Short mmCIF file of C-alpha atoms and ligand atoms in Angstrom, two decimals:
data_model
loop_
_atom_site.label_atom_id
_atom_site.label_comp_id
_atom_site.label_asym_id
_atom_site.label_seq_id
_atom_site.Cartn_x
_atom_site.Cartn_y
_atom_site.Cartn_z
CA UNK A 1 -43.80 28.54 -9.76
CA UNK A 2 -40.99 28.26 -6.90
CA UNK A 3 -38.29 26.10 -7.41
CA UNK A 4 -39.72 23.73 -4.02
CA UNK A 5 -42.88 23.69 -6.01
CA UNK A 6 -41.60 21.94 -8.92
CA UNK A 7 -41.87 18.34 -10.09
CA UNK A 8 -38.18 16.85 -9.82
CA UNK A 9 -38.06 16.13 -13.45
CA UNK A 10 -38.81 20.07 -14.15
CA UNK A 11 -36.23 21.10 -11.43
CA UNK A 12 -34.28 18.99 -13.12
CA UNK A 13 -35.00 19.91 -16.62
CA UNK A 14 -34.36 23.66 -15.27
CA UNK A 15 -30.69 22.67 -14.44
CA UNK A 16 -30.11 21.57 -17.75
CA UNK A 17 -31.45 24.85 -19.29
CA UNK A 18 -28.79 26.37 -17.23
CA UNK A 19 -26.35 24.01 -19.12
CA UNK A 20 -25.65 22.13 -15.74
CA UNK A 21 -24.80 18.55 -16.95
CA UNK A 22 -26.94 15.63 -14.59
CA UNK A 23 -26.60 12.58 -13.98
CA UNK A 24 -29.26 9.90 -15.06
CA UNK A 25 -31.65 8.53 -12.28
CA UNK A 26 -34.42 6.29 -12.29
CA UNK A 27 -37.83 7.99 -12.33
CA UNK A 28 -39.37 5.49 -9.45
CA UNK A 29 -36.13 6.62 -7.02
CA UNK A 30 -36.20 10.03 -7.55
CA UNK A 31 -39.51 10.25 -6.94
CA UNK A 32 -39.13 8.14 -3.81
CA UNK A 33 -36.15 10.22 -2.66
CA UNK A 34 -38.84 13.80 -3.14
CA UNK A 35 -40.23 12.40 -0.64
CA UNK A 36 -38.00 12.50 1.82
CA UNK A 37 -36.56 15.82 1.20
CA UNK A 38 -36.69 19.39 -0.47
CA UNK A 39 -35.99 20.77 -3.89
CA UNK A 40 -34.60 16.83 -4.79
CA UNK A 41 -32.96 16.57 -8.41
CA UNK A 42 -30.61 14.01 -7.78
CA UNK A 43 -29.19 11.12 -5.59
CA UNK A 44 -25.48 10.76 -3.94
CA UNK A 45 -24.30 7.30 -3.52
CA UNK A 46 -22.42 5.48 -1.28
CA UNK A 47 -20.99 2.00 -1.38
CA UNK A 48 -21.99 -0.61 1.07
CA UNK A 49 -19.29 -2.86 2.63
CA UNK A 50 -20.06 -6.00 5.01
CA UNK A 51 -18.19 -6.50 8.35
CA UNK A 52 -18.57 -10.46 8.94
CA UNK A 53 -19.12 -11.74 11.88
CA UNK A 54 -19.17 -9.53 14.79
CA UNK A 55 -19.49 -11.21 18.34
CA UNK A 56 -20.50 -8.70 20.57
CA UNK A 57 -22.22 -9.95 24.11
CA UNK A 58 -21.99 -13.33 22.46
CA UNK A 59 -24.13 -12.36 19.59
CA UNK A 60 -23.26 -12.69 16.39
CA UNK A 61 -23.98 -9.83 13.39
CA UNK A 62 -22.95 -8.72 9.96
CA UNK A 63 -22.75 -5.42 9.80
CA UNK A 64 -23.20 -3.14 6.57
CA UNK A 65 -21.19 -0.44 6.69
CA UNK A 66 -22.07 2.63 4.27
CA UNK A 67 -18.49 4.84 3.33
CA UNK A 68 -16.23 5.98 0.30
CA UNK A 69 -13.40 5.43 2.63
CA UNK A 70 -12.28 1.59 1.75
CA UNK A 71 -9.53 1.52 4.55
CA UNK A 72 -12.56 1.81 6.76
CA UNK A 73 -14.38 -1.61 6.19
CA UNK A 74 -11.16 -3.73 5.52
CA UNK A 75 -9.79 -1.51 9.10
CA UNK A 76 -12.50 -3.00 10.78
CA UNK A 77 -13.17 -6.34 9.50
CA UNK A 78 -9.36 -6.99 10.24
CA UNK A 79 -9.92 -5.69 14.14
CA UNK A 80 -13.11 -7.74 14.62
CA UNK A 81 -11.72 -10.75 13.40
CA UNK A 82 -9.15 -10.96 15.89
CA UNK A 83 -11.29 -9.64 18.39
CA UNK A 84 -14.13 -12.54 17.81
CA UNK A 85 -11.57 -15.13 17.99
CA UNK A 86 -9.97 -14.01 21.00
CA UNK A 87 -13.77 -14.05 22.43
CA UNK A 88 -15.55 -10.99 21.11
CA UNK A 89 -16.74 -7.30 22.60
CA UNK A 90 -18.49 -6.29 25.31
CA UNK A 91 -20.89 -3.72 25.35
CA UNK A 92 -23.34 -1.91 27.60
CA UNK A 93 -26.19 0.94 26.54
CA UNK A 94 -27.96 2.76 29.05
CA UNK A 95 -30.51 4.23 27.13
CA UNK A 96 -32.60 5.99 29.46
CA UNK A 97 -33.91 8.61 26.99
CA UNK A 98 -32.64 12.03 25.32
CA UNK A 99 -32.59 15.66 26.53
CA UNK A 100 -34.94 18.06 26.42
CA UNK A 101 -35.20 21.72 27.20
CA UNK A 102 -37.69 23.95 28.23
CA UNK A 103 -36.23 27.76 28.93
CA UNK A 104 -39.11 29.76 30.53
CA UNK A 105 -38.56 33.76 31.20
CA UNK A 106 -40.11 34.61 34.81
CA UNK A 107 -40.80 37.44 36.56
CA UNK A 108 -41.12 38.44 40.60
CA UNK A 109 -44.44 36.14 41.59
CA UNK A 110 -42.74 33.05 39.71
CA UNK A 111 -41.95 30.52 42.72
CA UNK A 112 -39.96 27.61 41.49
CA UNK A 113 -41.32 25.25 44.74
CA UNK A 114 -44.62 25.89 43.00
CA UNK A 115 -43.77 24.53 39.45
CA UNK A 116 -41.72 21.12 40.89
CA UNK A 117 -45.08 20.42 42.59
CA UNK A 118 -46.51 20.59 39.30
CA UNK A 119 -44.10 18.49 37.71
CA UNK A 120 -46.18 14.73 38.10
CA UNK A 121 -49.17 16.44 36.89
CA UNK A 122 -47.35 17.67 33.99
CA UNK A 123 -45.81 14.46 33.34
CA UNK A 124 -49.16 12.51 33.53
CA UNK A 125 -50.77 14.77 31.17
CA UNK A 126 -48.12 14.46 28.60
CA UNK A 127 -48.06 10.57 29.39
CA UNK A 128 -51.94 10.95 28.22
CA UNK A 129 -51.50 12.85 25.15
CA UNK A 130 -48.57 10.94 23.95
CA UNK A 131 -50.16 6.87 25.15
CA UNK A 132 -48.01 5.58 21.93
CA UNK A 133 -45.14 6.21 23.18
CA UNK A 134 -45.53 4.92 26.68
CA UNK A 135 -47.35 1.80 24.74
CA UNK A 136 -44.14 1.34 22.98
CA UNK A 137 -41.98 1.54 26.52
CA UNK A 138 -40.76 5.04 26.74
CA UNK A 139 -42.05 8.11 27.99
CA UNK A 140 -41.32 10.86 30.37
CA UNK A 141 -38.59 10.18 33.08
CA UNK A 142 -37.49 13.05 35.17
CA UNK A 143 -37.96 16.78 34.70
CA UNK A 144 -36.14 19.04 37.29
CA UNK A 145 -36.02 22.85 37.07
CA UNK A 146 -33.24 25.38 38.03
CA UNK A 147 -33.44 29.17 38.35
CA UNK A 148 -31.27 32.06 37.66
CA UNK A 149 -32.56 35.23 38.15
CA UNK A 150 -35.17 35.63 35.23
CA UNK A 151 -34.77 32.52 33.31
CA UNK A 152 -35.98 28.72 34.94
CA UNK A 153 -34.43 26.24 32.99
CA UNK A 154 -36.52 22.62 32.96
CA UNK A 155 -34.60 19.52 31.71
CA UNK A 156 -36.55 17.40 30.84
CA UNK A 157 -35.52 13.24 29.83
CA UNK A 158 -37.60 11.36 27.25
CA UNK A 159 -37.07 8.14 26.82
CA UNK A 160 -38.15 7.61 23.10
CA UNK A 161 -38.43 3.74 23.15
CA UNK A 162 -37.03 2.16 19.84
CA UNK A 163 -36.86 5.69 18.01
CA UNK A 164 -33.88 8.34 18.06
CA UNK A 165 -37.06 10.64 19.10
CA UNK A 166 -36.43 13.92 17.65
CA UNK A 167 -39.18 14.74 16.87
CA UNK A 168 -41.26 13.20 19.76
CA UNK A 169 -39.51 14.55 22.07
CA UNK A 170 -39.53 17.99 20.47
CA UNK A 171 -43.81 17.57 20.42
CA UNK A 172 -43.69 16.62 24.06
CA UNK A 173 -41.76 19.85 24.84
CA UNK A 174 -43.91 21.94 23.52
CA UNK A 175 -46.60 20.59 24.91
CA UNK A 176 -45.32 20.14 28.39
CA UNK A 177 -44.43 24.23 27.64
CA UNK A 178 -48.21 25.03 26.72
CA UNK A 179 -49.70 23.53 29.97
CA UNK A 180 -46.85 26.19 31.29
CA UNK A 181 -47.99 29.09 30.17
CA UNK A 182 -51.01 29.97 32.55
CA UNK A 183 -48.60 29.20 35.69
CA UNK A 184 -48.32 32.06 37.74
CA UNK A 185 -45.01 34.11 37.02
CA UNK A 186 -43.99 32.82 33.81
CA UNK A 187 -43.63 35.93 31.73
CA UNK A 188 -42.94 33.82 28.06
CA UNK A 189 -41.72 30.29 27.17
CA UNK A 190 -38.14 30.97 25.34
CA UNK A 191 -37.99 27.65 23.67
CA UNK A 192 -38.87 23.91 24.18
CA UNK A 193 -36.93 21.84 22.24
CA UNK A 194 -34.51 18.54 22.56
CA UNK A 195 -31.32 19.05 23.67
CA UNK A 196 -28.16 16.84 21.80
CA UNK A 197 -26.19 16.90 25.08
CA UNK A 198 -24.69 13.52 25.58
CA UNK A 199 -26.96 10.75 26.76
CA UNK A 200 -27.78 7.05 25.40
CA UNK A 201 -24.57 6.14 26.25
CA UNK A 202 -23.19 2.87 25.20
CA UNK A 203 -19.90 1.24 26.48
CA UNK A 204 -17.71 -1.01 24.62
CA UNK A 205 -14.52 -3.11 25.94
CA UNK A 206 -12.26 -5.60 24.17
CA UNK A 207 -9.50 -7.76 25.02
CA UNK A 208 -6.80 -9.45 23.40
CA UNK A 209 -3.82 -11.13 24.00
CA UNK A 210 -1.06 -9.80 23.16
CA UNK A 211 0.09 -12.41 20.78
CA UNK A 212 -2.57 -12.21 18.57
CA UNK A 213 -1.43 -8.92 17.66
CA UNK A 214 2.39 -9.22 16.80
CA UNK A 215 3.55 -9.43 20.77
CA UNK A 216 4.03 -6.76 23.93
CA UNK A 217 6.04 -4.68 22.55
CA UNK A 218 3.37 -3.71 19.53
CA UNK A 219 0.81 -3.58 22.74
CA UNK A 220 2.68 -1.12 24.62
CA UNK A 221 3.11 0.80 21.71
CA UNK A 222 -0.60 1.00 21.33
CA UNK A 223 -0.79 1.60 24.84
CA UNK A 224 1.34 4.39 24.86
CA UNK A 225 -0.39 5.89 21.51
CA UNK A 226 -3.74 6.06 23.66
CA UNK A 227 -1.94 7.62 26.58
CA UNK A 228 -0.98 10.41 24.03
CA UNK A 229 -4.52 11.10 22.76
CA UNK A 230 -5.45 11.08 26.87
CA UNK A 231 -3.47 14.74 26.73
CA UNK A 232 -2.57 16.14 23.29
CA UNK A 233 -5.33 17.20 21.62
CA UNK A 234 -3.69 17.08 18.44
CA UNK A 235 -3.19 13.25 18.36
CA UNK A 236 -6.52 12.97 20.43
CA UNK A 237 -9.18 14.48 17.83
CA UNK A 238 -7.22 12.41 15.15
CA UNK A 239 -7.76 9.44 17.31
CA UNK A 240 -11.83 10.28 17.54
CA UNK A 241 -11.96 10.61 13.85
CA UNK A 242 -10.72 6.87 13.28
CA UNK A 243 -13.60 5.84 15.54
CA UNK A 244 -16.19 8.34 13.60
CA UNK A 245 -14.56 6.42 10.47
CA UNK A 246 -16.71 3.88 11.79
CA UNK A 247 -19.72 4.91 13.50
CA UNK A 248 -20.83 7.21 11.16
CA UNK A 249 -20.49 4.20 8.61
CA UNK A 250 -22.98 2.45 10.83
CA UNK A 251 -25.33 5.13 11.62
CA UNK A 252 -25.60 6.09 7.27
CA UNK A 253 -26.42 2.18 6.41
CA UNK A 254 -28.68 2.16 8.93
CA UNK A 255 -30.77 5.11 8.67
CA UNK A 256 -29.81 7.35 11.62
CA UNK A 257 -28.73 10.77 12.12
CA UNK A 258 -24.87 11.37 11.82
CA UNK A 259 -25.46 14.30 13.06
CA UNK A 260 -26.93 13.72 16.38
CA UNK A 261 -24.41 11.77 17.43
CA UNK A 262 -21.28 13.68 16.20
CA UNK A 263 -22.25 16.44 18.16
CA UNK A 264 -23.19 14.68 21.06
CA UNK A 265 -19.55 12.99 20.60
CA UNK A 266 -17.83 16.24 20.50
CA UNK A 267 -18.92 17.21 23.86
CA UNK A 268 -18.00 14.02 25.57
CA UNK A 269 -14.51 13.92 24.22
CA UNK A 270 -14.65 17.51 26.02
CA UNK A 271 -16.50 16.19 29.11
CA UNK A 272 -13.68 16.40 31.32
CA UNK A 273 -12.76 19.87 30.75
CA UNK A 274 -10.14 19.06 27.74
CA UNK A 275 -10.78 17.88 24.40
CA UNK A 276 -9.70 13.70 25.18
CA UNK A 277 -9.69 10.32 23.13
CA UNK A 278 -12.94 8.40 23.30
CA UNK A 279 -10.86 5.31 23.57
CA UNK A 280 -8.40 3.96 26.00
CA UNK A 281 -5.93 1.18 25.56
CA UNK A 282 -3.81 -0.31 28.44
CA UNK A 283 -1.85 -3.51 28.83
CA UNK A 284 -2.83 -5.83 31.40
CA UNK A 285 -1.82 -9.43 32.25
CA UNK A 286 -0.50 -10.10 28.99
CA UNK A 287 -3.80 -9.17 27.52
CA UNK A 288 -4.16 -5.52 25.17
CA UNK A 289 -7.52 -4.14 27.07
CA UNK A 290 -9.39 -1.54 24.95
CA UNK A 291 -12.70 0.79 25.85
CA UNK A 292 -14.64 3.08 24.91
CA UNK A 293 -17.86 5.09 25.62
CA UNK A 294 -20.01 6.81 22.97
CA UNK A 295 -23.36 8.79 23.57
CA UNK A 296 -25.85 7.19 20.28
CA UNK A 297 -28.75 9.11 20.14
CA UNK A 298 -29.73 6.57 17.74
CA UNK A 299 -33.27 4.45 16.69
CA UNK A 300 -34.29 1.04 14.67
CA UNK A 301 -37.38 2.83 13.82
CA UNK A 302 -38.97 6.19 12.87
CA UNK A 303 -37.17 8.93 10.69
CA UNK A 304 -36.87 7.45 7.09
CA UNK A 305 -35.97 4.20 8.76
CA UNK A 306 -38.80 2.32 7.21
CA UNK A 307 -39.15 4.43 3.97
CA UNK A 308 -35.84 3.81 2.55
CA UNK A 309 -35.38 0.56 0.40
CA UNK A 310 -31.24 0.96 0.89
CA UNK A 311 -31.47 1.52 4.77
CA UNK A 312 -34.54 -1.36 4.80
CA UNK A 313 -31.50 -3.65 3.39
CA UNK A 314 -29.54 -2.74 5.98
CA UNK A 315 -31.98 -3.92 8.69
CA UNK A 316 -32.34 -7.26 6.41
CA UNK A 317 -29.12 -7.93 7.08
CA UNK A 318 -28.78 -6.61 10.94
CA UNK A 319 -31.80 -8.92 11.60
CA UNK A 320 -35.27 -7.34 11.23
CA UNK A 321 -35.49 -7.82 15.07
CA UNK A 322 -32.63 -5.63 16.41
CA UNK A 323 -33.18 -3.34 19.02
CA UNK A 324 -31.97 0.12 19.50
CA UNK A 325 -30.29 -1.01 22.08
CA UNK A 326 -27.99 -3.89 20.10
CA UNK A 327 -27.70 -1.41 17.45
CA UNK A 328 -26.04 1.04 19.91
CA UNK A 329 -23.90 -1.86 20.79
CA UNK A 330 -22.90 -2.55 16.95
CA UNK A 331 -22.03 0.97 16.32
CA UNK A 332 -19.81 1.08 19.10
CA UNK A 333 -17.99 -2.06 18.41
CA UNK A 334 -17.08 -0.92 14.97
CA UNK A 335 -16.18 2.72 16.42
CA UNK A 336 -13.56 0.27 18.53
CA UNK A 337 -12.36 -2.61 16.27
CA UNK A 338 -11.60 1.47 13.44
CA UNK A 339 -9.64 2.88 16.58
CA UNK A 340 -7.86 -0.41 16.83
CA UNK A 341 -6.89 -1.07 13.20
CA UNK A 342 -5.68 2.34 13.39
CA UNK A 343 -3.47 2.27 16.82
CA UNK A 344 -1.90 -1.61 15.40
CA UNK A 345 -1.21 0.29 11.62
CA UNK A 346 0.34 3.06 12.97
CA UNK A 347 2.40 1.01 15.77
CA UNK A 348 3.37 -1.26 13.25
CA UNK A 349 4.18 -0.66 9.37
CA UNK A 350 2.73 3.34 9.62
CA UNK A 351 -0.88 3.84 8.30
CA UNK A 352 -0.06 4.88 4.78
CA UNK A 353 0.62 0.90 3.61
CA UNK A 354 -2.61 -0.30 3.90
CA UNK A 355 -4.52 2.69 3.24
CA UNK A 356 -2.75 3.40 -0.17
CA UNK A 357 -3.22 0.12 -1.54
CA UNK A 358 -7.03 0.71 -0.49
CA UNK A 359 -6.68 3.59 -2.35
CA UNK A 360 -5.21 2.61 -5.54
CA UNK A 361 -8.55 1.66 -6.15
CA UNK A 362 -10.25 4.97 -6.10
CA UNK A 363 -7.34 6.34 -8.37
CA UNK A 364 -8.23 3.50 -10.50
CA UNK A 365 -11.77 4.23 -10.58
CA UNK A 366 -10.88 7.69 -12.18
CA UNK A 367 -8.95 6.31 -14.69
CA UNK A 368 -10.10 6.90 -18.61
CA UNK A 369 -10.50 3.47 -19.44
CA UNK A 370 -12.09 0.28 -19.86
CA UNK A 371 -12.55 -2.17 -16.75
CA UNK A 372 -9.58 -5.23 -17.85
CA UNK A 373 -7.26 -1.88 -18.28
CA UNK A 374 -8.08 -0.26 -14.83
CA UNK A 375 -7.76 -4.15 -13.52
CA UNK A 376 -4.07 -4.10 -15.00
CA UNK A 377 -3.38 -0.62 -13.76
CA UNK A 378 -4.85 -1.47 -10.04
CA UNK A 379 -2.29 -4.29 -10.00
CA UNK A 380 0.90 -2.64 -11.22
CA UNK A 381 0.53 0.33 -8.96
CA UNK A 382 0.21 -2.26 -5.88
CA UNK A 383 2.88 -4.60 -7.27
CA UNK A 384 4.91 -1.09 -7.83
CA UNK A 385 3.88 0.64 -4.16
CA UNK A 386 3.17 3.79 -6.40
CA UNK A 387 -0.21 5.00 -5.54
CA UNK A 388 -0.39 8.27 -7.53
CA UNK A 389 -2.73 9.26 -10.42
CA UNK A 390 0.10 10.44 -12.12
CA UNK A 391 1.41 6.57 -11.83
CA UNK A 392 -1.83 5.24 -12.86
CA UNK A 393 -1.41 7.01 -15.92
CA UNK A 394 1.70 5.98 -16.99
CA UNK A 395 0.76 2.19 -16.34
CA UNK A 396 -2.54 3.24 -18.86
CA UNK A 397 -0.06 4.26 -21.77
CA UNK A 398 2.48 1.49 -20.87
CA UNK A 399 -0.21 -1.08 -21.30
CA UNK A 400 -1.81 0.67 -24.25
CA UNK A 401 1.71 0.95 -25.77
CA UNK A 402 1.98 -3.30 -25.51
CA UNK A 403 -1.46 -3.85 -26.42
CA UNK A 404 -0.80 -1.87 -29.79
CA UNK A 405 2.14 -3.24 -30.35
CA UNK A 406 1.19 -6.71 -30.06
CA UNK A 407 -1.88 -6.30 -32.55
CA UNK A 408 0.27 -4.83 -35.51
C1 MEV B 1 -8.00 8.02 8.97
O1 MEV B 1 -9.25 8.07 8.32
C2 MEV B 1 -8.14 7.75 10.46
C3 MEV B 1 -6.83 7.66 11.23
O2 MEV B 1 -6.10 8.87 11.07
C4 MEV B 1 -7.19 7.46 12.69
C5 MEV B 1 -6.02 7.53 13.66
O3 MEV B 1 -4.98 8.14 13.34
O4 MEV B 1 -6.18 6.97 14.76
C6 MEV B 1 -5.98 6.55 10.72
#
């Protein structure tokens, strides 16, 4: 038998043979989790942190947040906080539907004029054979076509309603392509299949004044930090990753596609030519003003949205009734409040602070020992500011040296 064919528990029990050491699992979750993938003999786990009370357009959410990285949750429950007092974020998604490409090879009796005409016919029939979808609110929007020499290229937007779309839109394509291929001049379809090229786009702005966050001076200093990421690469992808920090956080607790939208990000930071910041921060009228504009191919249903107890949780918690579109909106605002906490730490005490006494706790958690000893250790490295493992340790013996010498 192949290795896909096997039960988990044999692919499993196979490992072992091999002397590969595995961790336990409960037999109800890993056979939910074969379900959603291939060759499954295990689980990863992440932890879920809450961001309280996130206004954005004068709605109010908790957001779970699924990352390793602790800096990230505390970074953006400390942004939003401020930000929700001084009035909360604004956001606005245009989601008018995801790319799709059709690449057809043609030869000399191929005329383009002809296959535009064609185009509300096409889109009709694919409205027929695909009624869900318009049922639920999306459909086919625009195709347009474009030639160069042998190859016409179609692009084609889908809106896929509530759903990222994948793989709707990828069935539409190819079935827009079949009712292609008895056209006149089209040699061979190359491919049909979505494009990730930004779309879905969702804008975010804060503001703040500049009190709130230690006075002008800190605000220019964040102001001229974002100018920096505006031209130096260097600072600028750094700058994206702090708001990834916290979108991808989103998108993994709730189910969607990391990545979807990191690729989609990637080109947009490069839309003007040079690799930018996704953010911008300026001062104006004593106020800190903040934006930023993210493509989020993302959906509140489909995928393993609905199959997965953890990401069903998530939705719980969101509000069973959120749409894609104040999802979008969520994700955004926590991409903004990560690049904030990150511009105010480094314009301020440096980033390293905060984030080491976050991650005393992972040192801690790799500690030998029992849980009141780690609890010890976790506090004398932050009442020390030492934040290696190497200090962790010698707290361990120093406490194991007055614990044994208080019992004899
Ligand atoms: C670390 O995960 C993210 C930061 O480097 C982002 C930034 O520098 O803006 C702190």
């Amino acid at each position: 038998m192949k290795f896909y064919e096997l039960t988990p528990a044999k692919r499993r029990a196979l490992l072992r043979q091999r002397g590969i050491e595995l961790d336990e699992i409960d037999e109800q979750v890993l056979h939910d989790l074969d379900l959603l993938s291939e060759n499954v003999i295990g689980q990863l786990r992440l932890p879920v942190g809450l961001v309280q009370n996130v206004l954005v357009n004068d709605q109010n959410y908790q957001v779970p947040l699924a990352t390793e990285e602790p800096s990230v949750v505390a970074a953006a429950n400390h942004v939003v906080k401020i930000v929700t007092e001084a009035g909360g974020f604004t956001a606005d998604s245009q989601r008018n539907g995801i790319w799709g490409q059709i690449v057809l090879q043609v030869d000399a009796d191929f005329k383009i004029a002809q296959l535009q005409a064609f185009f509300p016919e096409l889109i009709k029939k694919a409205h027929n054979e695909y009624a869900s979808l318009v049922f639920h609110g999306g459909g086919v929007k625009t195709i347009t076509a474009e030639q160069e020499k042998d190859l016409v290229f179609l692009k084609v937007l889908i809106d896929p309603a509530e759903s990222m779309g994948a793989n709707r839109v990828n069935s539409i394509l190819e079935y827009m392509a079949k009712q292609l291929a008895a056209f006149s001049g089209i040699k061979q379809k190359l491919f049909a299949i979505l494009s990730n090229y930004p779309s879905q786009i969702t804008k975010i702005k804060a503001e703040i004044p500049v009190e709130v966050i230690g006075g002008i001076e800190t605000a220019q200093k964040i102001a001229l930090l974002s100018r920096i990421g505006q031209t130096d690469p260097m600072r600028a992808v750094t700058n994206n990753k702090g708001i990834m920090n916290g979108v991808e956080a989103v998108l993994l607790a709730s189910g969607n596609d990391t990545r979807a939208v990191e690729a989609a990000c990637s080109v947009w930071a490069a839309k003007s030519g040079s690799y930018t910041s996704l953010s911008k921060w300026y001062v104006q009228d004593e106020k800190l003003v903040g934006g930023l504009s993210l493509p989020l191919p993302i959906g509140v249903v489909g995928g393993s949205i609905k199959s997965r107890k953890d990401v069903k949780q998530t939705y719980r918690i969101l509000g069973e009734k959120i749409t894609s579109q104040e999802l979008a909106n969520i994700i955004a605002t926590i991409g903004l409040a990560n690049n904030l906490a990150a511009l105010l730490a480094i314009a301020t005490q440096g980033i390293q602070k905060g984030h080491m006494k976050l991650q005393a706790r992972n040192i801690v958690a790799n500690l030998d020992a029992t849980s009141p000893e780690k609890k010890k250790v976790l506090q004398m490295l932050i009442n020390n500011k030492l934040y290696s493992q190497t200090a962790a340790q010698n707290f361990l013996k120093e406490i194991r040296k007055e614990n044994n010498a208080s019992r004899n």
